[in-house]
mmCIF file with all atom_site columns, C-alpha atoms in Angstrom:
data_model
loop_
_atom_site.group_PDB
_atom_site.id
_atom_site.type_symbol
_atom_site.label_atom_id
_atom_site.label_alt_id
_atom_site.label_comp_id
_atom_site.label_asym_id
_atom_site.label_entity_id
_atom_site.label_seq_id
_atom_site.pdbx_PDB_ins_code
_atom_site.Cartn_x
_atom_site.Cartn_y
_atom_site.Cartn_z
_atom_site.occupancy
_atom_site.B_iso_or_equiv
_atom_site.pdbx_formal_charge
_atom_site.auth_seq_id
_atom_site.auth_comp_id
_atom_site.auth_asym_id
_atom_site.auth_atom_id
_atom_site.pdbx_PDB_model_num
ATOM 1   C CA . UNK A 1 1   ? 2.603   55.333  -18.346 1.00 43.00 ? 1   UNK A CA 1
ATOM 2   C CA . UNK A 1 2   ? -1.118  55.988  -18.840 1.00 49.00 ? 2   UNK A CA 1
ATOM 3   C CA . UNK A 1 3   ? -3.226  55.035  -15.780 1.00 52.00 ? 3   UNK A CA 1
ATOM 4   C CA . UNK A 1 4   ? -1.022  54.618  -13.027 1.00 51.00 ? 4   UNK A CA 1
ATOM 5   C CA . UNK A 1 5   ? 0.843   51.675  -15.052 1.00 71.00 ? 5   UNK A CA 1
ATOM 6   C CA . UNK A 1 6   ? 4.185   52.842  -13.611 1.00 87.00 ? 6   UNK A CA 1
ATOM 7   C CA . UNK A 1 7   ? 2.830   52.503  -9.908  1.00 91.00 ? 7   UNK A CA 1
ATOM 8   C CA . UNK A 1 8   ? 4.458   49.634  -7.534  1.00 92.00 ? 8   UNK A CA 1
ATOM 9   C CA . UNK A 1 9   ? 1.786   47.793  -5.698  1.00 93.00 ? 9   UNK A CA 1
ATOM 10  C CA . UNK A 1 10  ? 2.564   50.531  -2.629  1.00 93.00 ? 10  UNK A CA 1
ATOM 11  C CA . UNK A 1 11  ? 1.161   53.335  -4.718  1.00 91.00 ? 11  UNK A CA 1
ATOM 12  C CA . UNK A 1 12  ? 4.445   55.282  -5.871  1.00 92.00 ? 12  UNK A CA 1
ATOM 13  C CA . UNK A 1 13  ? 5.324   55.565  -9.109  1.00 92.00 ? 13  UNK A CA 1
ATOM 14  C CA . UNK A 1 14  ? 8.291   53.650  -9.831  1.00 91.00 ? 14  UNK A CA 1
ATOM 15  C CA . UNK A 1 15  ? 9.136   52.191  -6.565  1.00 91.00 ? 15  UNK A CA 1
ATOM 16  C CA . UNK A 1 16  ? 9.247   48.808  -8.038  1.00 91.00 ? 16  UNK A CA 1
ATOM 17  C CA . UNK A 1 17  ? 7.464   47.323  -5.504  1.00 93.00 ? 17  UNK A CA 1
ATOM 18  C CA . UNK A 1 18  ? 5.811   44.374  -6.224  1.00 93.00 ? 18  UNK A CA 1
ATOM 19  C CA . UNK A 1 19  ? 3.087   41.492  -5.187  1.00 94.00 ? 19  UNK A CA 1
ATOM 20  C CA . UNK A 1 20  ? 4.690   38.110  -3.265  1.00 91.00 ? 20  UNK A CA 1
ATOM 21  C CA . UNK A 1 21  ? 2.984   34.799  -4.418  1.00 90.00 ? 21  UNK A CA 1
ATOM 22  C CA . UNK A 1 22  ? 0.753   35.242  -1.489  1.00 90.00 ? 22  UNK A CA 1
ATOM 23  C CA . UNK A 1 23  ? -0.313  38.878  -2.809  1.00 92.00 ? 23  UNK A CA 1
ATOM 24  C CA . UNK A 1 24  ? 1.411   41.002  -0.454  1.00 93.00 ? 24  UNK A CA 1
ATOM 25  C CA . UNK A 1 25  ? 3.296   44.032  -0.856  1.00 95.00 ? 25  UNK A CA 1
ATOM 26  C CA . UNK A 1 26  ? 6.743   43.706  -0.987  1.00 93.00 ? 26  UNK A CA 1
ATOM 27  C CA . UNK A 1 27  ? 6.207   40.212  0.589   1.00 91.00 ? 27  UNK A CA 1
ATOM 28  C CA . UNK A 1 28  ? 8.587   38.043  1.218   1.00 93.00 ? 28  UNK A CA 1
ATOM 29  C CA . UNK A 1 29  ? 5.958   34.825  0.168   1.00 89.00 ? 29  UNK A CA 1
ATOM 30  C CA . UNK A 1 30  ? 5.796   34.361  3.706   1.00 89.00 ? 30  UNK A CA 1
ATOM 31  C CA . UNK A 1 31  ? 2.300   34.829  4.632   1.00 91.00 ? 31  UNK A CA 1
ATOM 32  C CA . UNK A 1 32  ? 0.813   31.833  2.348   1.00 90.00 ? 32  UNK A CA 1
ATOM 33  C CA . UNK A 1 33  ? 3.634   29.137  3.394   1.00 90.00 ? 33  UNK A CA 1
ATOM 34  C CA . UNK A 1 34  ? 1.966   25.505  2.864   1.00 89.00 ? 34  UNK A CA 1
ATOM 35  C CA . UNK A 1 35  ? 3.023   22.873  5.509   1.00 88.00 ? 35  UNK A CA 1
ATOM 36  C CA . UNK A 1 36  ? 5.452   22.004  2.841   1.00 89.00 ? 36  UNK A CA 1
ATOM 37  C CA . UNK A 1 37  ? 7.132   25.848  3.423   1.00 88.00 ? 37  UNK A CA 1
ATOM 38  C CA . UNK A 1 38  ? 6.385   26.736  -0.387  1.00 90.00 ? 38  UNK A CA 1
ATOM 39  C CA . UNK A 1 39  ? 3.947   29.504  -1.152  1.00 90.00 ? 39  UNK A CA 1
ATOM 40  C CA . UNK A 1 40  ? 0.396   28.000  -2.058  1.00 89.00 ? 40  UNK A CA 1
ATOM 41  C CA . UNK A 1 41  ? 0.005   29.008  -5.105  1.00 90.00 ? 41  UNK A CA 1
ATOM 42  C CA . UNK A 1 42  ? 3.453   27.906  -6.102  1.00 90.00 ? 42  UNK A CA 1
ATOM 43  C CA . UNK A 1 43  ? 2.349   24.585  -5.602  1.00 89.00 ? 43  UNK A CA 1
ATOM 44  C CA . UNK A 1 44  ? 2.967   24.239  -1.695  1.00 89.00 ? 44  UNK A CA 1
ATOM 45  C CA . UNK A 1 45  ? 0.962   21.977  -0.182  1.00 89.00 ? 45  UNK A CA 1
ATOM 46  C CA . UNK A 1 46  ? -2.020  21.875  2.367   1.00 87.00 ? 46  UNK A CA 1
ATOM 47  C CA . UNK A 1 47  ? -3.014  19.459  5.403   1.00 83.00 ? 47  UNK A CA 1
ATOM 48  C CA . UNK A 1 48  ? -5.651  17.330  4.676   1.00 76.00 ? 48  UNK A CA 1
ATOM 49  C CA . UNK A 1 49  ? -8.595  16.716  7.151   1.00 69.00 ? 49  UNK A CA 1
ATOM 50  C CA . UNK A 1 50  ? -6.405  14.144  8.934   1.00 70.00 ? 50  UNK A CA 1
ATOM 51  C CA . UNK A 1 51  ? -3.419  16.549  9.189   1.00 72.00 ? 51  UNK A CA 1
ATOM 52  C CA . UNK A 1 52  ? -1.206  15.126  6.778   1.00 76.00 ? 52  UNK A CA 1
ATOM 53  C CA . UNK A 1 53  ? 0.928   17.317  4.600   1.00 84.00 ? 53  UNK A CA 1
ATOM 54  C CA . UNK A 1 54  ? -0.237  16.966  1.304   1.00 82.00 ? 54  UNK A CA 1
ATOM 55  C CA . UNK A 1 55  ? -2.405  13.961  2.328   1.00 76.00 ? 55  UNK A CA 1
ATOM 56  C CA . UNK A 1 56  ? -5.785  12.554  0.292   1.00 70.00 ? 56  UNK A CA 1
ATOM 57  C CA . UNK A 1 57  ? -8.067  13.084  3.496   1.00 64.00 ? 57  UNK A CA 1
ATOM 58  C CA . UNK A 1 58  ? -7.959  8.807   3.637   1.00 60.00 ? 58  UNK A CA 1
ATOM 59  C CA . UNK A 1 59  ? -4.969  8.415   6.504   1.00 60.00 ? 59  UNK A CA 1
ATOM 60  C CA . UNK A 1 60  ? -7.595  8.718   9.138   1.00 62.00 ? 60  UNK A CA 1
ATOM 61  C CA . UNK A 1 61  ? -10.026 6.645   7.564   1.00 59.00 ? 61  UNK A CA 1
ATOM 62  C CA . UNK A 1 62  ? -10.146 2.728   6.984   1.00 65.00 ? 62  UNK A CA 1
ATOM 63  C CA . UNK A 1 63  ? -7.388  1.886   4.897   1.00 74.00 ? 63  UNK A CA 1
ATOM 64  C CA . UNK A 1 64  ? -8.027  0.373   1.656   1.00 84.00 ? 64  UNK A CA 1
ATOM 65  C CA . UNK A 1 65  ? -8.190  -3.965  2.250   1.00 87.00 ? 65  UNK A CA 1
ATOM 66  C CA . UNK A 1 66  ? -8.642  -6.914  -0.483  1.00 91.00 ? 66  UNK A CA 1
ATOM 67  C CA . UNK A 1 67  ? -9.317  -10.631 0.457   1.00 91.00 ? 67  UNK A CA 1
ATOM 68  C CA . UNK A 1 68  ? -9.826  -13.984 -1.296  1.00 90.00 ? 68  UNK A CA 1
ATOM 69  C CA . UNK A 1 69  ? -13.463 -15.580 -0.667  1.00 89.00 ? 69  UNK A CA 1
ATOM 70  C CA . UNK A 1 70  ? -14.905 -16.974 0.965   1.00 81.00 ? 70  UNK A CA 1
ATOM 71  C CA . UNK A 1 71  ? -13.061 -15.362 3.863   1.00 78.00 ? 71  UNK A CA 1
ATOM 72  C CA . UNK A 1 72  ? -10.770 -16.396 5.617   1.00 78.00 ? 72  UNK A CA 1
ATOM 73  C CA . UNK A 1 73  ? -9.655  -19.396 3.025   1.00 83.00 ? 73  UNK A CA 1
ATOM 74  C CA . UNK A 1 74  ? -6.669  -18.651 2.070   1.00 89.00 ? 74  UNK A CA 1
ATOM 75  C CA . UNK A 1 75  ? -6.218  -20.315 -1.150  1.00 91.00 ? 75  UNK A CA 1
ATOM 76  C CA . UNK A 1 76  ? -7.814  -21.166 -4.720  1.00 90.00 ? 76  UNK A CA 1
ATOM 77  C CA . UNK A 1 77  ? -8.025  -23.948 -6.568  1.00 89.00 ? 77  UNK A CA 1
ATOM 78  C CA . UNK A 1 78  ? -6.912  -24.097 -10.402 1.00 87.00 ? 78  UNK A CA 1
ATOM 79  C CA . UNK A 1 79  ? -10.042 -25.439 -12.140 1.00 84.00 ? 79  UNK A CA 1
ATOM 80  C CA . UNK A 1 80  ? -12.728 -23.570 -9.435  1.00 83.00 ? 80  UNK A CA 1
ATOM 81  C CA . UNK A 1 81  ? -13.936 -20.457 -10.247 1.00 85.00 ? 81  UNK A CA 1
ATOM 82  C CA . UNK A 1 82  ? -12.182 -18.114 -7.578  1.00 88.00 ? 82  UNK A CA 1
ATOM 83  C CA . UNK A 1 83  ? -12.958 -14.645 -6.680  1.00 92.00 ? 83  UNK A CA 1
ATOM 84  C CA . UNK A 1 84  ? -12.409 -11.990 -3.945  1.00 93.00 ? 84  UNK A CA 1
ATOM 85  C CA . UNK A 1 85  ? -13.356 -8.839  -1.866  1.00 93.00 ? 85  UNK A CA 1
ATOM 86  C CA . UNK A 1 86  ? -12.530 -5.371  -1.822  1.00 91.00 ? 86  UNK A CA 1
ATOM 87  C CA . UNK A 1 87  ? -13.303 -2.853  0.185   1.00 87.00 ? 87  UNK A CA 1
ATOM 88  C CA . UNK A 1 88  ? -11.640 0.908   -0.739  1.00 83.00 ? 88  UNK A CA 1
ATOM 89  C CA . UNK A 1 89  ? -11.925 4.445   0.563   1.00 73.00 ? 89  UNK A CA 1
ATOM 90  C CA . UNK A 1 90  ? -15.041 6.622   -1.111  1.00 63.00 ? 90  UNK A CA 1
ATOM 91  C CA . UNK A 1 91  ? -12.020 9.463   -2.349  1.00 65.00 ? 91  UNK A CA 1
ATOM 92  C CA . UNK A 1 92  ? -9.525  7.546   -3.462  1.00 76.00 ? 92  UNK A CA 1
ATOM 93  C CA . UNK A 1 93  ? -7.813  7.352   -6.346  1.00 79.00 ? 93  UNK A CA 1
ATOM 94  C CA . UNK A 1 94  ? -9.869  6.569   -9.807  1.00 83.00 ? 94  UNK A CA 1
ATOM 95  C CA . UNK A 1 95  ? -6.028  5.042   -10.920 1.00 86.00 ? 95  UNK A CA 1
ATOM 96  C CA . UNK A 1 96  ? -6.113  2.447   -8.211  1.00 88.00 ? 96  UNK A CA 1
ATOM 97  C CA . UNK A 1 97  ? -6.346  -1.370  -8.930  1.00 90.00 ? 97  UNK A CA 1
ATOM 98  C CA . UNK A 1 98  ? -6.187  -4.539  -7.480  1.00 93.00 ? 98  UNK A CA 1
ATOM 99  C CA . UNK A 1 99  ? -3.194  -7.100  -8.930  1.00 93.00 ? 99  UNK A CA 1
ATOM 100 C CA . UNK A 1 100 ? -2.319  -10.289 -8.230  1.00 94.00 ? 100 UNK A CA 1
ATOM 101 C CA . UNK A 1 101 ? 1.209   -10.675 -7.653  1.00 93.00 ? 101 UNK A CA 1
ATOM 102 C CA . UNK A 1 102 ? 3.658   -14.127 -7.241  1.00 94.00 ? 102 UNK A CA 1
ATOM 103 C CA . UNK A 1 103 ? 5.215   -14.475 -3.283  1.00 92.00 ? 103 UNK A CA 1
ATOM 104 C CA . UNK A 1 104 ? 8.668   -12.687 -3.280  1.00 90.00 ? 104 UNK A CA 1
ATOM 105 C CA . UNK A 1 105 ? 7.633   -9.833  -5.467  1.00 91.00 ? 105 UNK A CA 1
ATOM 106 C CA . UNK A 1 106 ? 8.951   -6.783  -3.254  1.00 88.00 ? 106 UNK A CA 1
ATOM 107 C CA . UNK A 1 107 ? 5.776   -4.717  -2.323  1.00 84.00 ? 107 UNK A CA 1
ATOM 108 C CA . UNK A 1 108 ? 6.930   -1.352  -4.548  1.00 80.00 ? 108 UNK A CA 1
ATOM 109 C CA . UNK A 1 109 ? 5.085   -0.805  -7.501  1.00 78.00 ? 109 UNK A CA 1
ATOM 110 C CA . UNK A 1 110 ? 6.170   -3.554  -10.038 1.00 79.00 ? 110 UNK A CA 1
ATOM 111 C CA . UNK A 1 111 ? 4.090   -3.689  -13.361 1.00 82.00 ? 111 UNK A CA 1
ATOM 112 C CA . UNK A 1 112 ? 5.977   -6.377  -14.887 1.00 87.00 ? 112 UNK A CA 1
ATOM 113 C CA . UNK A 1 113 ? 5.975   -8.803  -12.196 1.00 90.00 ? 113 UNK A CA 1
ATOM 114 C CA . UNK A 1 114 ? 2.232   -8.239  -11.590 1.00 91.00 ? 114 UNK A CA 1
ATOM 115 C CA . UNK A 1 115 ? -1.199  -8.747  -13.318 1.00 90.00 ? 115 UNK A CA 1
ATOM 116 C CA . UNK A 1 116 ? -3.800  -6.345  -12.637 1.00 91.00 ? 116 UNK A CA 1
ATOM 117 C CA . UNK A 1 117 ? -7.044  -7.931  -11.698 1.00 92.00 ? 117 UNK A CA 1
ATOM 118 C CA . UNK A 1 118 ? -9.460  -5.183  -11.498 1.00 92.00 ? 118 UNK A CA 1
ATOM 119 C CA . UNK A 1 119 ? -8.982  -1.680  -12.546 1.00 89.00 ? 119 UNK A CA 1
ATOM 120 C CA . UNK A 1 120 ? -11.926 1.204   -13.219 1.00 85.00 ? 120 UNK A CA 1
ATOM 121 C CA . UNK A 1 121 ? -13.876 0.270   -10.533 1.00 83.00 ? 121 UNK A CA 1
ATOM 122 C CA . UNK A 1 122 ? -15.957 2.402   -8.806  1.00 81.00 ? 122 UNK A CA 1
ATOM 123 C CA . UNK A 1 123 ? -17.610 2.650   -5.189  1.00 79.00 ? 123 UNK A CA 1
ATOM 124 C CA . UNK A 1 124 ? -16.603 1.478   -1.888  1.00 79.00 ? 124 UNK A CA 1
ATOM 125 C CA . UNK A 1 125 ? -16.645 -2.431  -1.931  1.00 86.00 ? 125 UNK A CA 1
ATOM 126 C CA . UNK A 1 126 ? -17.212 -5.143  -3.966  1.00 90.00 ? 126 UNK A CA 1
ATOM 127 C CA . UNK A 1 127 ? -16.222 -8.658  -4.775  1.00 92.00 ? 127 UNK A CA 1
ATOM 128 C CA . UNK A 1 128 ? -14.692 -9.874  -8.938  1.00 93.00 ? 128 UNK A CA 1
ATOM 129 C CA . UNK A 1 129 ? -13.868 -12.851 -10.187 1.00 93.00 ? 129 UNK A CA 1
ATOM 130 C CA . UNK A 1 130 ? -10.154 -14.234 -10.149 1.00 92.00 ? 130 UNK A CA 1
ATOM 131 C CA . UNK A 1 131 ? -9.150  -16.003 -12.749 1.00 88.00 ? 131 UNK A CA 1
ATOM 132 C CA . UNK A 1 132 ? -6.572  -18.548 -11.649 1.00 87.00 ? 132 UNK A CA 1
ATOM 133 C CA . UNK A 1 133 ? -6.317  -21.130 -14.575 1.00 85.00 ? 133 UNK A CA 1
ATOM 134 C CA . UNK A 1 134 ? -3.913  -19.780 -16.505 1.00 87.00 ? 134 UNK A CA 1
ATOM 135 C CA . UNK A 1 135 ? -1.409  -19.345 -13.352 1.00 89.00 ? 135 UNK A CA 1
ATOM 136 C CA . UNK A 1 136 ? 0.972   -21.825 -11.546 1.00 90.00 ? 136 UNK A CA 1
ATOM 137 C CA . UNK A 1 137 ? 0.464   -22.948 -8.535  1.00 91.00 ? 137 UNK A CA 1
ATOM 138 C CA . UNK A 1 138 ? 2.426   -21.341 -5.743  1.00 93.00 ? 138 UNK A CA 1
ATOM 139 C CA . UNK A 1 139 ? 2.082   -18.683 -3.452  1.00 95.00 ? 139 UNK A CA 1
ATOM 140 C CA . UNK A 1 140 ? 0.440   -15.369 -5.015  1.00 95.00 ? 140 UNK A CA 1
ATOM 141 C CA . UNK A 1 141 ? -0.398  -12.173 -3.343  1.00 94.00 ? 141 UNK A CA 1
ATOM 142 C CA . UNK A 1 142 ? -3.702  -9.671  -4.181  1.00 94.00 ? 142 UNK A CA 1
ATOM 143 C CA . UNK A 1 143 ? -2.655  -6.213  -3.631  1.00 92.00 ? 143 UNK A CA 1
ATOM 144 C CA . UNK A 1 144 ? -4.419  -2.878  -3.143  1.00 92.00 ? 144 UNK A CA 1
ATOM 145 C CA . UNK A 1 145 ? -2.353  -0.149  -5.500  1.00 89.00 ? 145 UNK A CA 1
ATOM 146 C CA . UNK A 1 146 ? -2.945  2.632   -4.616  1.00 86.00 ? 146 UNK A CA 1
ATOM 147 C CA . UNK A 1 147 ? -2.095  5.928   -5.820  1.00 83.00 ? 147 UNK A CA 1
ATOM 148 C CA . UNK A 1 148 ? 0.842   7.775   -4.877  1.00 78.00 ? 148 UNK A CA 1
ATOM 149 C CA . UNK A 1 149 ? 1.390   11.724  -3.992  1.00 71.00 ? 149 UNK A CA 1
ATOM 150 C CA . UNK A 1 150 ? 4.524   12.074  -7.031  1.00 67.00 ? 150 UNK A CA 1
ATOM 151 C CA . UNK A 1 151 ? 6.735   13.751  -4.551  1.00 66.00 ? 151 UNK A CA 1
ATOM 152 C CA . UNK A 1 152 ? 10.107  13.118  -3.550  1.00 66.00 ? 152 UNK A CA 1
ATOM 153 C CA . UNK A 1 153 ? 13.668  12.515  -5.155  1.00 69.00 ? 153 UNK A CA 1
ATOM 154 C CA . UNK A 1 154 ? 12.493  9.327   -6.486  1.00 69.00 ? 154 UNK A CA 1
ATOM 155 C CA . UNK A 1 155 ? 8.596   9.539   -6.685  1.00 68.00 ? 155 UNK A CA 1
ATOM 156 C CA . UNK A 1 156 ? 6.687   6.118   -7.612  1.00 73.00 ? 156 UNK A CA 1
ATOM 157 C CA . UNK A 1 157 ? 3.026   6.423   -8.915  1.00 81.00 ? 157 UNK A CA 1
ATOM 158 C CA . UNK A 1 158 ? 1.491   3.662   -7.047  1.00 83.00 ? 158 UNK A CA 1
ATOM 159 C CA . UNK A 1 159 ? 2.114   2.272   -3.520  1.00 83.00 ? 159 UNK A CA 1
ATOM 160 C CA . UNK A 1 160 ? 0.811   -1.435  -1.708  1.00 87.00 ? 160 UNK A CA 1
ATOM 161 C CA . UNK A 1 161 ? -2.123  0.001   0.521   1.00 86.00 ? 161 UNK A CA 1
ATOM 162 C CA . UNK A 1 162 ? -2.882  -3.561  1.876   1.00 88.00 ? 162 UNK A CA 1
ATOM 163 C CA . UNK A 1 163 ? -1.388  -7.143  0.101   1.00 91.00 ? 163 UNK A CA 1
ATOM 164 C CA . UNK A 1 164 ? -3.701  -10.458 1.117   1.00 92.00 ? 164 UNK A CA 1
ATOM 165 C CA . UNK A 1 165 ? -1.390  -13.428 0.812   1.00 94.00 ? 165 UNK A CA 1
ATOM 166 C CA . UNK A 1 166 ? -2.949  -16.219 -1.160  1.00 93.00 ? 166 UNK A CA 1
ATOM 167 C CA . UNK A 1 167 ? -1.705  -20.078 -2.381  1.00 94.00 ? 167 UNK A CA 1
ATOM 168 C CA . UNK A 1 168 ? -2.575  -21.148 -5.166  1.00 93.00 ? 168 UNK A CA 1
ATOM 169 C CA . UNK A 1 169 ? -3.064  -25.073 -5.499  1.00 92.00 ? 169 UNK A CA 1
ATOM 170 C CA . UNK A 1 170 ? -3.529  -27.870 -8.211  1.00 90.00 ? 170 UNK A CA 1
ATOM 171 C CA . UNK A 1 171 ? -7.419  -28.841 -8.163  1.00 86.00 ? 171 UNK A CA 1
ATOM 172 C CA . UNK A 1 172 ? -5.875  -32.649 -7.360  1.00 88.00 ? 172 UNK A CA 1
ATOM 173 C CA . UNK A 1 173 ? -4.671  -31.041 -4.140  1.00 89.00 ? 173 UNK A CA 1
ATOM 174 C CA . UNK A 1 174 ? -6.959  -33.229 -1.426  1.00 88.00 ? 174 UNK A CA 1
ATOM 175 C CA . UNK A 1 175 ? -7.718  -29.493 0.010   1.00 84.00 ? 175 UNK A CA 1
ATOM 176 C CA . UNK A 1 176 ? -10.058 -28.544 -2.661  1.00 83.00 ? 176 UNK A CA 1
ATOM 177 C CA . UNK A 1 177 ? -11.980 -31.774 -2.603  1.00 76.00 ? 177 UNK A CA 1
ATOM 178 C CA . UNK A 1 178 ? -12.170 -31.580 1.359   1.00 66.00 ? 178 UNK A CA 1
ATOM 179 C CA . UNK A 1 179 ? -13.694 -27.935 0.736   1.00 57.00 ? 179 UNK A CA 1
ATOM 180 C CA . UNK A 1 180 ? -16.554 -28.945 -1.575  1.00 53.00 ? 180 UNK A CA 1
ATOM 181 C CA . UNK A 1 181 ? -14.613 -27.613 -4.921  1.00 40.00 ? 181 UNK A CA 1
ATOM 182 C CA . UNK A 1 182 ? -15.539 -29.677 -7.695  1.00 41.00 ? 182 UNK A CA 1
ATOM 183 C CA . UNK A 1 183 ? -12.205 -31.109 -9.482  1.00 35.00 ? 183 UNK A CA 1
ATOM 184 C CA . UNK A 1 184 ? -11.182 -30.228 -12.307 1.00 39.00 ? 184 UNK A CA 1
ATOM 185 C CA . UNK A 1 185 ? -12.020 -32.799 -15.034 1.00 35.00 ? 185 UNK A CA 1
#
């Protein structure tokens, strides 16, 4: 061929010798393994700042947390405007939410046992309203989803960063009037 088309990557005209992944001569895609042992730019992965393979740079960081206020009570009343804290790494996920779960729902990802409560958020805390009227009373869980790395036999997309058990009681229940919380009418 025209132009030394016909060269390997060594320089000799049909030697066949060709670039790894990693962009070595007759490599053996050795030279770029990621901590994963694929070549980088075959996907393989890196560690993060924390040293995780193929982590977000958040292990070594405050974990993601969500809690009812004011904290520490540990329950709502139906009929009393309700609402709670969050407080989230500054790279995580734009995909994560908060939801609000019933007691007894395994903590996997479970979208039709659970309501999200606050998606598209932005920053690195903040408090939302929870709206409780429309739920039973009973114990209830608000859980940090977080985003998951899709890898594995049996990847999930989400995972519980941090769950904040919660009851949820009647606004006849003598707790809410002890609390100040005005009764439902």
């Amino acid at each position: 061929g025209m132009g030394g088309s016909c060269n390997g990557c060594d320089g000799v005209a049909f030697s066949g010798a060709r670039n790894d992944a990693c962009g070595v001569c007759r490599g053996d895609n050795t030279t770029c393994l990621g901590c994963d042992r694929v070549p980088i730019p075959l996907g393989g992965l890196r560690n993060d700042a924390c040293g995780v393979c193929g982590g977000r740079d958040d292990s070594c960081a405050r974990p993601p947390r969500v809690a009812l206020l004011p904290y520490p009570l540990s329950y709502a009343c139906r009929g009393t405007p309700a609402s709670f804290s969050w407080e989230a790494r500054s790279n995580r996920s734009s995909a994560d939410f908060i939801a609000l779960c019933p007691a007894g729902v395994p903590r996997v990802y479970a979208p039709a046992a659970c309501t999200p409560v606050l998606d598209g958020f932005s920053g690195t805390s903040g408090d939302a309203p929870l709206l409780v009227d429309s739920l039973s009373a009973g114990g209830y869980e608000l859980r940090y989803m977080q985003k998951a790395a899709e890898t594995g036999p049996y990847p999930v997309p989400f995972t519980v960063a941090h769950a904040f058990p919660l009851e949820l009681r009647s606004a006849s229940d003598p707790s809410c009037a002890v609390l100040g919380f005005s009764l439902a009418a």
